[in-house]
Amino acid sequence: VDDVPGQFGLADPKRAGAILAAAGWRDIAIDPFDADCALPAQDLTPYATRLGPAGRVIDDAPAAARAAVVGGLADAFAPFLEDGAYRFTAACWRVQARR
C-alpha cells in the first residue's frame, strides 16, 4: 500500500528501502520475520478502531456504523481468543542499515 499513514505504510520492503536510501542510509537489509503477539481481550476495540484503515474512518462514521464495526470485532477475532487474550502472528520486517 503506497503512501498511506499507519502501520501498513511500509508494507512494501522496496518502498521502505527506497525511503531509507533517499535519507542517506546504506547497506540496507530488510528481512521478513513473524512475531507472536498477544492482546488482552479488553484492548481489542481500542486497538482495532484506532489503527490502520478502520482508525481513519471510524471516528467520522455514523453511530450505527461504528457500533456495527465494534460489534463485529469480537466475532472476527474469536478464533484467536485464548485465555483472555487474542493471540496471533504479526508479519514484520527486520530492518538494518548503516549511515
Coordinates of C-alpha atoms in Angstrom, one line a residue:
V1 CA 0.0 0.0 0.0
D2 CA 1.7 3.2 -1.1
D3 CA 1.8 6.4 0.8
V4 CA -0.7 5.6 3.5
P5 CA -0.3 6.6 7.1
G6 CA -0.2 3.9 9.8
Q7 CA 1.3 0.5 10.3
F8 CA 0.8 -0.6 6.7
G9 CA 2.6 2.4 5.1
L10 CA 5.8 0.5 4.9
A11 CA 4.4 -2.9 4.0
D12 CA 6.4 -3.0 0.7
P13 CA 10.0 -3.6 1.5
K14 CA 11.1 -1.9 -1.7
R15 CA 9.4 1.3 -0.7
A16 CA 10.8 1.1 2.8
G17 CA 14.3 0.6 1.4
A18 CA 13.9 3.5 -1.1
I19 CA 12.9 5.8 1.8
L20 CA 16.0 4.8 3.8
A21 CA 18.3 5.1 0.8
A22 CA 16.9 8.6 0.0
A23 CA 17.6 9.6 3.6
G24 CA 21.3 8.6 3.2
W25 CA 21.3 5.1 4.7
R26 CA 23.3 2.3 3.0
D27 CA 23.8 -1.4 3.3
I28 CA 20.1 -1.7 3.8
A29 CA 18.8 -5.2 4.6
I30 CA 15.1 -5.8 5.1
D31 CA 14.1 -9.3 6.0
P32 CA 10.7 -10.7 7.0
F33 CA 10.0 -12.3 10.4
D34 CA 6.9 -13.3 12.2
A35 CA 6.3 -12.1 15.8
D36 CA 4.0 -13.9 18.2
C37 CA 1.6 -11.3 19.7
A38 CA -0.9 -11.3 22.5
L39 CA -3.5 -8.6 23.0
P40 CA -5.7 -8.6 26.2
A41 CA -9.3 -9.1 25.2
Q42 CA -10.3 -5.7 26.7
D43 CA -7.9 -3.9 24.4
L44 CA -9.2 -5.2 21.1
T45 CA -11.7 -2.4 20.5
P46 CA -9.3 0.5 21.1
Y47 CA -6.5 -1.2 19.1
A48 CA -8.6 -2.1 16.1
T49 CA -10.5 1.2 15.9
R50 CA -7.5 3.5 16.2
L51 CA -5.0 1.9 13.8
G52 CA -4.9 1.4 10.1
P53 CA -7.8 1.9 7.7
A54 CA -10.5 1.4 10.4
G55 CA -8.9 4.0 12.6
R56 CA -9.0 6.6 9.8
V57 CA -12.7 6.3 9.1
I58 CA -14.4 5.1 12.3
D59 CA -14.5 8.5 14.1
D60 CA -16.3 10.1 11.1
A61 CA -18.7 7.2 10.6
P62 CA -22.3 7.4 11.8
A63 CA -23.0 5.9 15.2
A64 CA -24.8 2.9 13.8
A65 CA -21.8 2.1 11.5
R66 CA -19.4 2.5 14.4
A67 CA -21.5 0.1 16.5
A68 CA -21.6 -2.4 13.7
V69 CA -17.8 -2.4 13.3
V70 CA -17.2 -2.7 17.0
G71 CA -19.8 -5.4 17.3
G72 CA -18.2 -7.4 14.5
L73 CA -14.7 -7.2 16.0
A74 CA -15.2 -9.9 18.7
D75 CA -16.7 -12.3 16.0
A76 CA -13.9 -11.7 13.6
F77 CA -11.2 -12.2 16.2
A78 CA -13.0 -15.1 18.0
P79 CA -10.7 -17.8 16.5
F80 CA -7.7 -16.1 18.1
L81 CA -9.1 -15.8 21.6
E82 CA -7.3 -17.9 24.2
D83 CA -7.2 -17.4 28.0
G84 CA -8.5 -13.9 27.9
A85 CA -6.1 -12.7 25.1
Y86 CA -6.2 -12.6 21.4
R87 CA -3.1 -14.5 20.2
F88 CA -1.8 -14.0 16.6
T89 CA 1.3 -13.9 14.5
A90 CA 2.2 -10.5 13.1
A91 CA 4.2 -10.3 9.9
C92 CA 7.0 -7.8 10.4
W93 CA 10.2 -6.5 8.8
R94 CA 13.6 -6.6 10.5
V95 CA 15.4 -3.6 9.1
Q96 CA 19.1 -3.0 9.3
A97 CA 21.1 -0.2 7.7
R98 CA 24.2 2.0 8.2
R99 CA 24.8 5.7 8.0

